[in-house]
Amino acid sequence: MSPHQSPARGRRPGWSLALLALGHLIISLDFTIIFVALPDIAADVGFTPHTLPWVVTAYAVLYGGFLLFGGRLSDLMGRRRMFVLGMTLYGVASLLGGLATVPAVLLAARALQGLAGAVLFPAVLALVNTAFAEGRERNRALTVWAMAGAGGLTAGALAGGVLTQTLGWQAVFYVNVPLAVAGAAAAFALLPPDGPVTRGSVDVPGALTGTAGITMLIFAVAHGSEAGWARTEVIASAVAAVVLLATFLLVQARGRTPLMPLRLFRNRALSGAIMVILVFGLTMQAVPYFLTLYFQDVLGLNALETGLAFLGPTLSITAGNFLSERLNHRFGTRRTLLAGIVVNAVGAALLAPGMQADGSVLTVLAGVVVIGLGMGITYEAMWIAAGTGVPAGEQGLASGVASTALQVGTAAGLAVLVAVANAGIEGLSGQALRAASAEGMRVAVHVLGAVMLTAVLAALRLPGARAGSRPAPDPETASVP
């Protein structure tokens, strides 16, 4: 069986889906589980206020930079192989992170975790999209997958709080080790073998320029937001990113075996989904970050209390995932996305006023519930759209492209929104700082809600027919115009 063939649908599909959901959960948890542990990590390992953000940035840069390449490798090398490799890298990196006693070792562990995520995510999503028939069957599978991922973004704060408070910050790393070992071992029993590696050359110029360009872009945005946009390394990285990405597109347009065939973007469902995913990253991915800051810096909650406060968004996102599957089946992906986008904007409008210096978890509860529903509806629907009409042999690549858009959007969105939120707090302390921080967060949440509405234009690009109404041909048997 070649790597781009669909896995056998009779191979314990329920257990296979549970394993793929575990992979998505691990990736999502590692984005947010670290947030509430950062103060303890800084005190124990020796990070300064200037270097501490790199605990988050190191993961984001490697993860976002290598997603496209990881997605293509899953198509060429085999998805089970890449799944096992990603799980193994997560286990090694997490063990290294828990043992770290100096900043350099911990940052290396976080970078390796990011690389593991870039290998694992496209393989997981491609396996879901090829193991289940396009339409209602796949949508149901993506509901489970999305619940694991979207819920993990907020559940990570709860897990991080509990683990940090009871076992110490090292536990937020060690928790991944048994999960990764179990996942890698279970893959051999639950996922079909890949068969011989696909013959054909890897687009080395495309891989080098694309990976380097995206990495430089995310580095410039993430580092510039922390260190300042006028720094030499930020400007140099931004210029290098533009040159590398322009070269990458030129190579893809002219190459015989491109890493990312540009004909993929003729698929209206995929191209529309990528634009929605980009806007979602620019906006909604920042919500857990601002909620964490509000709960800890403004309300003064400790790590455990912050984690418990995230039960609200976790439950509402889960409810949104359930609702999304039903809406997709009844109304189609385009209408479901439009509904989710509007609910997100309404949720932001409700959340912002509740973020007061003298507020509480209850003052933001209504906004948290509504915005969580919107995130759950949108998150699942946008990934359904991204896999619709894509040939089985290119599902890994499509997953890599779409997830790259999410990470580029997330990095850029956080940079801009944090700058908006932090405007005017320089030199303040005490109650004045809390009040100014709350005001800045309110403005940032209003901005992200307004920007999210622009995704309506991208959603309208999707075909009007329900997603999954017609399976895509395999590229080996279909003629390419």
Short mmCIF file of C-alpha atoms in Angstrom, two decimals:
data_model
loop_
_atom_site.label_atom_id
_atom_site.label_comp_id
_atom_site.label_asym_id
_atom_site.label_seq_id
_atom_site.Cartn_x
_atom_site.Cartn_y
_atom_site.Cartn_z
CA MET A 1 0.00 0.00 0.00
CA SER A 2 1.45 3.38 -0.96
CA PRO A 3 1.49 6.25 1.54
CA HIS A 4 -1.20 8.20 -0.23
CA GLN A 5 -3.77 5.42 -0.25
CA SER A 6 -6.61 5.59 2.22
CA PRO A 7 -6.15 3.53 5.38
CA ALA A 8 -8.36 0.47 5.65
CA ARG A 9 -11.65 1.56 7.08
CA GLY A 10 -12.22 -1.74 8.82
CA ARG A 11 -9.10 -1.42 11.03
CA ARG A 12 -10.64 -0.68 14.45
CA PRO A 13 -11.84 2.76 13.34
CA GLY A 14 -13.02 3.81 16.80
CA TRP A 15 -9.70 3.05 18.48
CA SER A 16 -7.78 4.52 15.55
CA LEU A 17 -9.73 7.75 15.85
CA ALA A 18 -9.08 7.85 19.60
CA LEU A 19 -5.35 7.55 18.91
CA LEU A 20 -5.44 10.35 16.34
CA ALA A 21 -7.40 12.51 18.77
CA LEU A 22 -4.68 11.86 21.37
CA GLY A 23 -2.08 13.15 18.92
CA HIS A 24 -4.07 16.33 18.36
CA LEU A 25 -4.61 16.74 22.10
CA ILE A 26 -0.88 16.59 22.83
CA ILE A 27 -0.13 19.24 20.20
CA SER A 28 -2.84 21.59 21.47
CA LEU A 29 -2.03 21.13 25.14
CA ASP A 30 1.57 22.12 24.57
CA PHE A 31 0.51 25.56 23.32
CA THR A 32 -1.23 26.58 26.54
CA ILE A 33 -0.15 24.17 29.29
CA ILE A 34 3.06 26.16 29.61
CA PHE A 35 1.40 29.56 30.18
CA VAL A 36 0.48 29.27 33.87
CA ALA A 37 3.82 27.57 34.64
CA LEU A 38 5.93 30.42 33.23
CA PRO A 39 6.42 32.34 36.54
CA ASP A 40 7.67 29.18 38.28
CA ILE A 41 9.91 28.29 35.32
CA ALA A 42 11.42 31.78 35.34
CA ALA A 43 12.19 31.63 39.05
CA ASP A 44 13.58 28.09 39.06
CA VAL A 45 15.48 27.89 35.76
CA GLY A 46 16.76 31.46 35.69
CA PHE A 47 14.94 33.17 32.85
CA THR A 48 14.85 36.97 32.75
CA PRO A 49 11.74 38.95 31.75
CA HIS A 50 13.41 39.49 28.37
CA THR A 51 14.16 35.80 27.70
CA LEU A 52 11.08 34.18 29.27
CA PRO A 53 8.79 34.75 26.23
CA TRP A 54 11.10 32.48 24.24
CA VAL A 55 9.71 29.51 26.16
CA VAL A 56 6.56 30.10 24.09
CA THR A 57 8.23 31.52 20.98
CA ALA A 58 10.70 28.67 20.48
CA TYR A 59 7.82 26.23 20.16
CA ALA A 60 5.82 28.48 17.83
CA VAL A 61 8.71 29.26 15.46
CA LEU A 62 9.77 25.64 14.86
CA TYR A 63 6.19 24.38 14.74
CA GLY A 64 4.98 26.96 12.24
CA GLY A 65 8.13 26.89 10.15
CA PHE A 66 8.18 23.15 9.48
CA LEU A 67 4.46 22.38 9.06
CA LEU A 68 4.46 22.64 5.27
CA PHE A 69 7.49 20.37 4.93
CA GLY A 70 6.08 17.97 7.53
CA GLY A 71 2.81 17.77 5.62
CA ARG A 72 4.51 16.89 2.36
CA LEU A 73 6.69 14.29 4.04
CA SER A 74 3.61 12.58 5.44
CA ASP A 75 2.35 12.12 1.87
CA LEU A 76 5.71 10.90 0.56
CA MET A 77 7.14 8.92 3.47
CA GLY A 78 3.96 7.53 4.98
CA ARG A 79 1.59 8.90 7.60
CA ARG A 80 2.07 6.18 10.20
CA ARG A 81 5.83 6.63 10.00
CA MET A 82 5.49 10.37 10.55
CA PHE A 83 2.98 9.81 13.36
CA VAL A 84 5.42 7.54 15.20
CA LEU A 85 8.31 9.94 14.54
CA GLY A 86 6.30 12.89 15.86
CA MET A 87 5.27 11.02 19.01
CA THR A 88 8.86 9.90 19.61
CA LEU A 89 10.19 13.44 19.24
CA TYR A 90 7.53 14.69 21.68
CA GLY A 91 8.55 12.11 24.25
CA VAL A 92 12.27 12.92 23.99
CA ALA A 93 11.70 16.68 24.00
CA SER A 94 9.34 16.55 26.98
CA LEU A 95 11.78 14.45 29.02
CA LEU A 96 14.54 16.91 28.17
CA GLY A 97 12.34 19.85 29.20
CA GLY A 98 11.46 18.35 32.56
CA LEU A 99 15.13 17.71 33.34
CA ALA A 100 16.27 21.20 32.27
CA THR A 101 18.04 23.31 34.87
CA VAL A 102 19.34 26.09 32.60
CA PRO A 103 17.48 28.23 30.02
CA ALA A 104 19.38 26.92 26.98
CA VAL A 105 18.35 23.31 27.60
CA LEU A 106 14.71 24.20 28.23
CA LEU A 107 14.55 26.32 25.07
CA ALA A 108 16.08 23.46 23.07
CA ALA A 109 13.39 21.16 24.46
CA ARG A 110 10.63 23.57 23.49
CA ALA A 111 12.07 23.93 19.97
CA LEU A 112 12.18 20.15 19.61
CA GLN A 113 8.56 19.96 20.81
CA GLY A 114 7.66 22.44 18.07
CA LEU A 115 9.40 20.32 15.46
CA ALA A 116 7.55 17.26 16.78
CA GLY A 117 4.25 19.08 16.36
CA ALA A 118 5.11 20.04 12.78
CA VAL A 119 5.72 16.36 12.00
CA LEU A 120 2.70 15.06 13.89
CA PHE A 121 -0.13 17.48 13.06
CA PRO A 122 -0.31 17.03 9.24
CA ALA A 123 0.00 13.25 9.61
CA VAL A 124 -2.86 13.14 12.14
CA LEU A 125 -5.21 15.32 10.08
CA ALA A 126 -4.37 13.50 6.84
CA LEU A 127 -5.08 10.15 8.52
CA VAL A 128 -8.48 11.40 9.68
CA ASN A 129 -9.33 12.77 6.24
CA THR A 130 -8.34 9.59 4.42
CA ALA A 131 -9.61 7.00 6.92
CA PHE A 132 -13.20 8.29 6.81
CA ALA A 133 -15.34 8.88 3.74
CA GLU A 134 -15.86 12.51 2.78
CA GLY A 135 -19.19 13.74 4.07
CA ARG A 136 -21.02 12.87 7.26
CA GLU A 137 -18.66 10.04 8.24
CA ARG A 138 -15.60 12.28 8.01
CA ASN A 139 -17.40 15.17 9.68
CA ARG A 140 -18.22 12.99 12.68
CA ALA A 141 -14.59 11.90 12.92
CA LEU A 142 -13.47 15.51 12.68
CA THR A 143 -15.82 16.36 15.54
CA VAL A 144 -13.85 14.04 17.82
CA TRP A 145 -10.56 15.32 16.40
CA ALA A 146 -11.59 18.98 16.81
CA MET A 147 -12.85 18.44 20.36
CA ALA A 148 -9.45 17.03 21.31
CA GLY A 149 -7.61 19.95 19.72
CA ALA A 150 -9.81 22.95 20.43
CA GLY A 151 -10.59 21.71 23.92
CA GLY A 152 -6.89 21.09 24.50
CA LEU A 153 -6.11 24.76 23.93
CA THR A 154 -8.17 25.72 26.97
CA ALA A 155 -7.87 22.50 28.95
CA GLY A 156 -4.12 23.04 28.81
CA ALA A 157 -4.51 25.95 31.18
CA LEU A 158 -6.44 23.75 33.63
CA ALA A 159 -3.90 20.93 33.39
CA GLY A 160 -1.02 23.37 33.68
CA GLY A 161 -2.49 24.95 36.77
CA VAL A 162 -3.17 21.67 38.53
CA LEU A 163 0.20 20.14 37.65
CA THR A 164 2.22 23.25 38.50
CA GLN A 165 0.43 23.77 41.81
CA THR A 166 0.65 20.14 42.95
CA LEU A 167 3.75 18.62 41.34
CA GLY A 168 5.82 21.56 40.12
CA TRP A 169 6.43 23.07 36.68
CA GLN A 170 8.41 20.02 35.52
CA ALA A 171 5.16 18.05 35.43
CA VAL A 172 3.85 20.07 32.47
CA PHE A 173 6.67 18.44 30.47
CA TYR A 174 6.69 14.99 32.04
CA VAL A 175 2.96 14.49 31.43
CA ASN A 176 3.69 14.13 27.71
CA VAL A 177 6.21 11.30 28.09
CA PRO A 178 3.86 8.39 28.89
CA LEU A 179 1.29 9.73 26.42
CA ALA A 180 3.89 9.88 23.63
CA VAL A 181 5.25 6.42 24.41
CA ALA A 182 1.74 4.92 24.46
CA GLY A 183 0.79 6.73 21.25
CA ALA A 184 3.86 5.59 19.33
CA ALA A 185 3.40 1.99 20.46
CA ALA A 186 -0.34 1.94 19.71
CA ALA A 187 0.24 3.25 16.17
CA PHE A 188 1.64 -0.11 15.06
CA ALA A 189 -1.56 -1.88 16.14
CA LEU A 190 -4.17 0.73 15.22
CA LEU A 191 -2.85 2.50 12.12
CA PRO A 192 -2.33 0.65 8.82
CA PRO A 193 1.23 0.16 7.59
CA ASP A 194 2.44 2.65 5.01
CA GLY A 195 4.08 0.23 2.60
CA PRO A 196 7.03 1.24 0.41
CA VAL A 197 8.09 4.86 0.41
CA THR A 198 6.73 6.74 -2.59
CA ARG A 199 9.33 7.07 -5.31
CA GLY A 200 10.05 10.49 -6.62
CA SER A 201 12.28 13.39 -5.76
CA VAL A 202 11.63 15.69 -2.87
CA ASP A 203 11.53 19.34 -3.93
CA VAL A 204 14.72 20.28 -2.08
CA PRO A 205 14.84 23.95 -3.26
CA GLY A 206 11.16 24.33 -2.35
CA ALA A 207 11.62 22.63 1.02
CA LEU A 208 14.60 24.82 1.91
CA THR A 209 13.17 28.15 0.77
CA GLY A 210 9.64 27.49 2.04
CA THR A 211 10.66 26.20 5.46
CA ALA A 212 13.30 28.88 5.97
CA GLY A 213 10.99 31.64 4.75
CA ILE A 214 8.09 30.71 7.02
CA THR A 215 10.45 30.23 9.97
CA MET A 216 12.02 33.65 9.42
CA LEU A 217 8.58 35.25 9.08
CA ILE A 218 7.28 33.78 12.35
CA PHE A 219 10.56 34.64 14.10
CA ALA A 220 10.38 38.26 12.92
CA VAL A 221 6.79 38.67 14.07
CA ALA A 222 7.21 36.88 17.40
CA HIS A 223 10.56 38.44 18.32
CA GLY A 224 9.62 41.88 17.02
CA SER A 225 6.58 42.02 19.28
CA GLU A 226 8.80 41.34 22.31
CA ALA A 227 12.09 43.06 21.52
CA GLY A 228 10.93 45.89 19.26
CA TRP A 229 10.38 46.19 15.52
CA ALA A 230 13.48 48.31 14.92
CA ARG A 231 15.92 45.64 16.13
CA THR A 232 18.47 44.60 13.51
CA GLU A 233 17.68 40.89 13.77
CA VAL A 234 13.95 41.56 13.35
CA ILE A 235 14.43 43.66 10.21
CA ALA A 236 16.94 41.19 8.77
CA SER A 237 14.59 38.27 9.42
CA ALA A 238 11.65 40.07 7.82
CA VAL A 239 13.65 40.90 4.69
CA ALA A 240 14.99 37.36 4.49
CA ALA A 241 11.44 36.00 4.85
CA VAL A 242 10.17 38.11 1.94
CA VAL A 243 13.06 37.07 -0.32
CA LEU A 244 12.83 33.38 0.61
CA LEU A 245 9.05 33.18 0.23
CA ALA A 246 9.13 34.97 -3.12
CA THR A 247 11.78 32.50 -4.26
CA PHE A 248 9.69 29.64 -2.94
CA LEU A 249 6.65 30.70 -4.97
CA LEU A 250 8.80 31.04 -8.08
CA VAL A 251 10.21 27.54 -7.55
CA GLN A 252 6.71 26.14 -7.03
CA ALA A 253 5.42 27.75 -10.22
CA ARG A 254 8.26 26.41 -12.37
CA GLY A 255 9.28 23.16 -10.68
CA ARG A 256 8.39 19.72 -12.08
CA THR A 257 7.73 18.16 -8.66
CA PRO A 258 6.88 21.15 -6.45
CA LEU A 259 6.60 20.83 -2.70
CA MET A 260 3.33 22.78 -2.83
CA PRO A 261 1.66 22.53 -6.26
CA LEU A 262 -0.08 25.86 -6.82
CA ARG A 263 -2.98 24.07 -8.56
CA LEU A 264 -4.16 23.08 -5.05
CA PHE A 265 -5.50 26.60 -4.64
CA ARG A 266 -7.94 26.12 -7.50
CA ASN A 267 -9.95 24.13 -4.97
CA ARG A 268 -12.36 26.81 -3.70
CA ALA A 269 -13.07 24.93 -0.49
CA LEU A 270 -9.38 24.69 0.40
CA SER A 271 -8.43 28.22 -0.63
CA GLY A 272 -11.45 29.70 1.17
CA ALA A 273 -10.72 27.61 4.25
CA ILE A 274 -7.09 28.77 4.32
CA MET A 275 -8.23 32.40 4.41
CA VAL A 276 -10.72 31.67 7.22
CA ILE A 277 -8.03 29.76 9.13
CA LEU A 278 -5.61 32.66 8.75
CA VAL A 279 -8.14 35.13 10.19
CA PHE A 280 -9.04 32.68 12.95
CA GLY A 281 -5.36 32.53 13.89
CA LEU A 282 -5.06 36.32 13.80
CA THR A 283 -7.95 36.69 16.21
CA MET A 284 -9.46 33.81 18.16
CA GLN A 285 -6.19 32.02 18.92
CA ALA A 286 -5.30 34.98 21.14
CA VAL A 287 -8.37 34.54 23.38
CA PRO A 288 -6.83 31.90 25.72
CA TYR A 289 -3.74 34.12 26.08
CA PHE A 290 -5.74 37.18 27.13
CA LEU A 291 -7.95 35.16 29.44
CA THR A 292 -4.84 33.79 31.15
CA LEU A 293 -3.47 37.31 31.62
CA TYR A 294 -6.79 38.58 32.89
CA PHE A 295 -7.25 35.78 35.42
CA GLN A 296 -3.67 35.96 36.73
CA ASP A 297 -2.46 39.55 36.30
CA VAL A 298 -5.72 41.44 36.84
CA LEU A 299 -7.77 39.17 39.12
CA GLY A 300 -4.71 37.76 40.87
CA LEU A 301 -5.70 34.09 40.59
CA ASN A 302 -3.01 31.49 41.22
CA ALA A 303 -2.09 28.72 38.76
CA LEU A 304 -4.70 26.26 40.06
CA GLU A 305 -7.49 28.85 40.22
CA THR A 306 -6.65 30.00 36.67
CA GLY A 307 -6.84 26.43 35.45
CA LEU A 308 -10.24 25.94 37.07
CA ALA A 309 -11.48 29.21 35.55
CA PHE A 310 -10.78 27.69 32.12
CA LEU A 311 -13.44 25.04 32.66
CA GLY A 312 -15.96 27.52 31.21
CA PRO A 313 -14.29 27.99 27.82
CA THR A 314 -13.34 24.31 27.65
CA LEU A 315 -16.95 23.17 28.06
CA SER A 316 -18.36 25.79 25.69
CA ILE A 317 -15.82 24.96 22.96
CA THR A 318 -16.72 21.28 23.32
CA ALA A 319 -20.40 22.15 22.96
CA GLY A 320 -19.53 24.20 19.87
CA ASN A 321 -17.76 21.19 18.33
CA PHE A 322 -20.85 19.03 18.83
CA LEU A 323 -23.06 21.73 17.36
CA SER A 324 -20.75 22.26 14.38
CA GLU A 325 -21.06 18.66 13.21
CA ARG A 326 -24.86 18.91 13.20
CA LEU A 327 -24.87 22.29 11.48
CA ASN A 328 -22.48 21.04 8.81
CA HIS A 329 -24.70 18.07 8.07
CA ARG A 330 -27.88 20.12 7.90
CA PHE A 331 -26.77 23.41 6.37
CA GLY A 332 -23.37 22.76 4.79
CA THR A 333 -19.92 24.04 5.63
CA ARG A 334 -20.25 27.55 4.22
CA ARG A 335 -23.33 28.42 6.28
CA THR A 336 -21.84 26.79 9.35
CA LEU A 337 -18.68 28.86 9.02
CA LEU A 338 -20.68 32.04 8.55
CA ALA A 339 -22.68 31.26 11.70
CA GLY A 340 -19.51 30.49 13.68
CA ILE A 341 -17.83 33.71 12.57
CA VAL A 342 -20.79 35.81 13.68
CA VAL A 343 -21.03 34.00 17.03
CA ASN A 344 -17.31 34.65 17.60
CA ALA A 345 -17.79 38.37 16.99
CA VAL A 346 -20.81 38.50 19.31
CA GLY A 347 -18.84 36.62 21.95
CA ALA A 348 -16.00 39.14 21.74
CA ALA A 349 -18.49 41.99 22.11
CA LEU A 350 -19.86 40.33 25.27
CA LEU A 351 -16.46 39.38 26.70
CA ALA A 352 -14.71 42.74 26.44
CA PRO A 353 -16.98 44.75 28.80
CA GLY A 354 -16.62 42.13 31.52
CA MET A 355 -12.82 42.44 31.66
CA GLN A 356 -12.78 45.02 34.45
CA ALA A 357 -10.06 45.63 37.02
CA ASP A 358 -12.64 45.00 39.75
CA GLY A 359 -14.33 42.20 37.85
CA SER A 360 -14.37 38.46 38.44
CA VAL A 361 -14.72 35.16 36.62
CA LEU A 362 -18.48 35.75 36.63
CA THR A 363 -18.26 39.13 34.87
CA VAL A 364 -16.66 37.46 31.83
CA LEU A 365 -18.71 34.25 31.96
CA ALA A 366 -21.33 35.21 29.35
CA GLY A 367 -18.67 36.32 26.88
CA VAL A 368 -16.56 33.23 27.55
CA VAL A 369 -19.50 30.90 26.90
CA VAL A 370 -20.56 32.59 23.64
CA ILE A 371 -17.05 33.04 22.26
CA GLY A 372 -16.28 29.42 23.16
CA LEU A 373 -19.31 28.24 21.21
CA GLY A 374 -18.21 30.30 18.23
CA MET A 375 -14.66 28.96 18.41
CA GLY A 376 -15.92 25.37 18.57
CA ILE A 377 -18.27 25.83 15.61
CA THR A 378 -15.68 27.60 13.48
CA TYR A 379 -12.71 25.41 14.36
CA GLU A 380 -14.30 22.17 13.19
CA ALA A 381 -15.97 23.67 10.11
CA MET A 382 -12.81 25.31 8.80
CA TRP A 383 -10.89 22.01 8.91
CA ILE A 384 -13.77 20.19 7.22
CA ALA A 385 -13.56 22.75 4.42
CA ALA A 386 -9.77 22.42 4.20
CA GLY A 387 -10.03 18.68 3.50
CA THR A 388 -12.95 18.85 1.07
CA GLY A 389 -12.19 17.89 -2.51
CA VAL A 390 -8.49 17.27 -1.82
CA PRO A 391 -7.10 14.05 -3.36
CA ALA A 392 -6.08 11.38 -0.84
CA GLY A 393 -2.43 11.60 -1.89
CA GLU A 394 -2.28 15.31 -1.06
CA GLN A 395 -4.19 15.41 2.23
CA GLY A 396 -0.95 15.72 4.19
CA LEU A 397 0.16 18.66 2.08
CA ALA A 398 -3.23 20.37 2.37
CA SER A 399 -3.12 19.88 6.15
CA GLY A 400 0.37 21.38 6.25
CA VAL A 401 -0.61 24.41 4.19
CA ALA A 402 -3.76 25.07 6.25
CA SER A 403 -2.03 24.61 9.60
CA THR A 404 0.82 26.86 8.47
CA ALA A 405 -1.75 29.59 7.78
CA LEU A 406 -3.07 29.10 11.33
CA GLN A 407 0.38 29.46 12.89
CA VAL A 408 1.39 32.48 10.80
CA GLY A 409 -1.91 34.10 11.73
CA THR A 410 -1.47 33.24 15.40
CA ALA A 411 2.02 34.72 15.56
CA ALA A 412 1.02 37.90 13.75
CA GLY A 413 -2.23 38.25 15.68
CA LEU A 414 -0.59 37.91 19.08
CA ALA A 415 2.11 40.42 18.13
CA VAL A 416 -0.43 43.05 17.07
CA LEU A 417 -3.01 42.40 19.77
CA VAL A 418 -0.45 42.33 22.59
CA ALA A 419 0.89 45.65 21.33
CA VAL A 420 -2.67 47.04 21.38
CA ALA A 421 -3.30 45.69 24.88
CA ASN A 422 0.00 47.00 26.29
CA ALA A 423 -0.29 50.53 24.92
CA GLY A 424 -0.23 52.99 27.80
CA ILE A 425 0.90 50.68 30.64
CA GLU A 426 4.56 51.69 30.63
CA GLY A 427 5.75 52.84 34.06
CA LEU A 428 2.53 51.92 35.87
CA SER A 429 2.27 49.67 38.91
CA GLY A 430 -0.23 48.44 41.46
CA GLN A 431 -3.89 49.28 40.97
CA ALA A 432 -3.11 51.69 38.13
CA LEU A 433 -1.38 48.89 36.21
CA ARG A 434 -4.27 46.50 36.79
CA ALA A 435 -6.78 49.08 35.54
CA ALA A 436 -4.70 49.95 32.47
CA SER A 437 -4.11 46.27 31.69
CA ALA A 438 -7.83 45.53 31.88
CA GLU A 439 -8.58 48.48 29.61
CA GLY A 440 -5.96 47.34 27.11
CA MET A 441 -7.39 43.83 27.07
CA ARG A 442 -10.88 45.18 26.46
CA VAL A 443 -9.64 47.13 23.44
CA ALA A 444 -7.73 44.11 22.11
CA VAL A 445 -10.78 41.83 22.42
CA HIS A 446 -12.97 44.38 20.63
CA VAL A 447 -10.36 44.55 17.84
CA LEU A 448 -10.10 40.78 17.43
CA GLY A 449 -13.89 40.47 17.29
CA ALA A 450 -14.11 43.10 14.56
CA VAL A 451 -11.28 41.54 12.53
CA MET A 452 -12.91 38.10 12.84
CA LEU A 453 -15.90 39.44 10.93
CA THR A 454 -13.69 39.91 7.87
CA ALA A 455 -13.57 36.10 7.61
CA VAL A 456 -17.13 36.32 6.26
CA LEU A 457 -15.64 37.31 2.89
CA ALA A 458 -13.44 34.22 2.87
CA ALA A 459 -16.28 31.93 3.93
CA LEU A 460 -18.40 33.19 1.05
CA ARG A 461 -15.72 31.88 -1.31
CA LEU A 462 -16.56 28.31 -0.33
CA PRO A 463 -18.81 26.32 -2.69
CA GLY A 464 -22.46 26.51 -1.79
CA ALA A 465 -22.88 22.72 -1.84
CA ARG A 466 -22.39 20.86 1.38
CA ALA A 467 -18.85 19.78 2.07
CA GLY A 468 -18.16 16.19 1.27
CA SER A 469 -20.83 15.80 -1.38
CA ARG A 470 -18.30 14.59 -3.93
CA PRO A 471 -15.06 12.73 -3.17
CA ALA A 472 -11.90 13.94 -4.80
CA PRO A 473 -10.04 11.87 -7.36
CA ASP A 474 -6.56 10.62 -6.60
CA PRO A 475 -3.87 12.64 -8.40
CA GLU A 476 -2.39 9.47 -9.90
CA THR A 477 -5.58 8.64 -11.71
CA ALA A 478 -6.97 12.08 -12.41
CA SER A 479 -5.74 14.38 -15.12
CA VAL A 480 -4.40 17.69 -13.90
CA PRO A 481 -5.35 20.71 -16.00
#
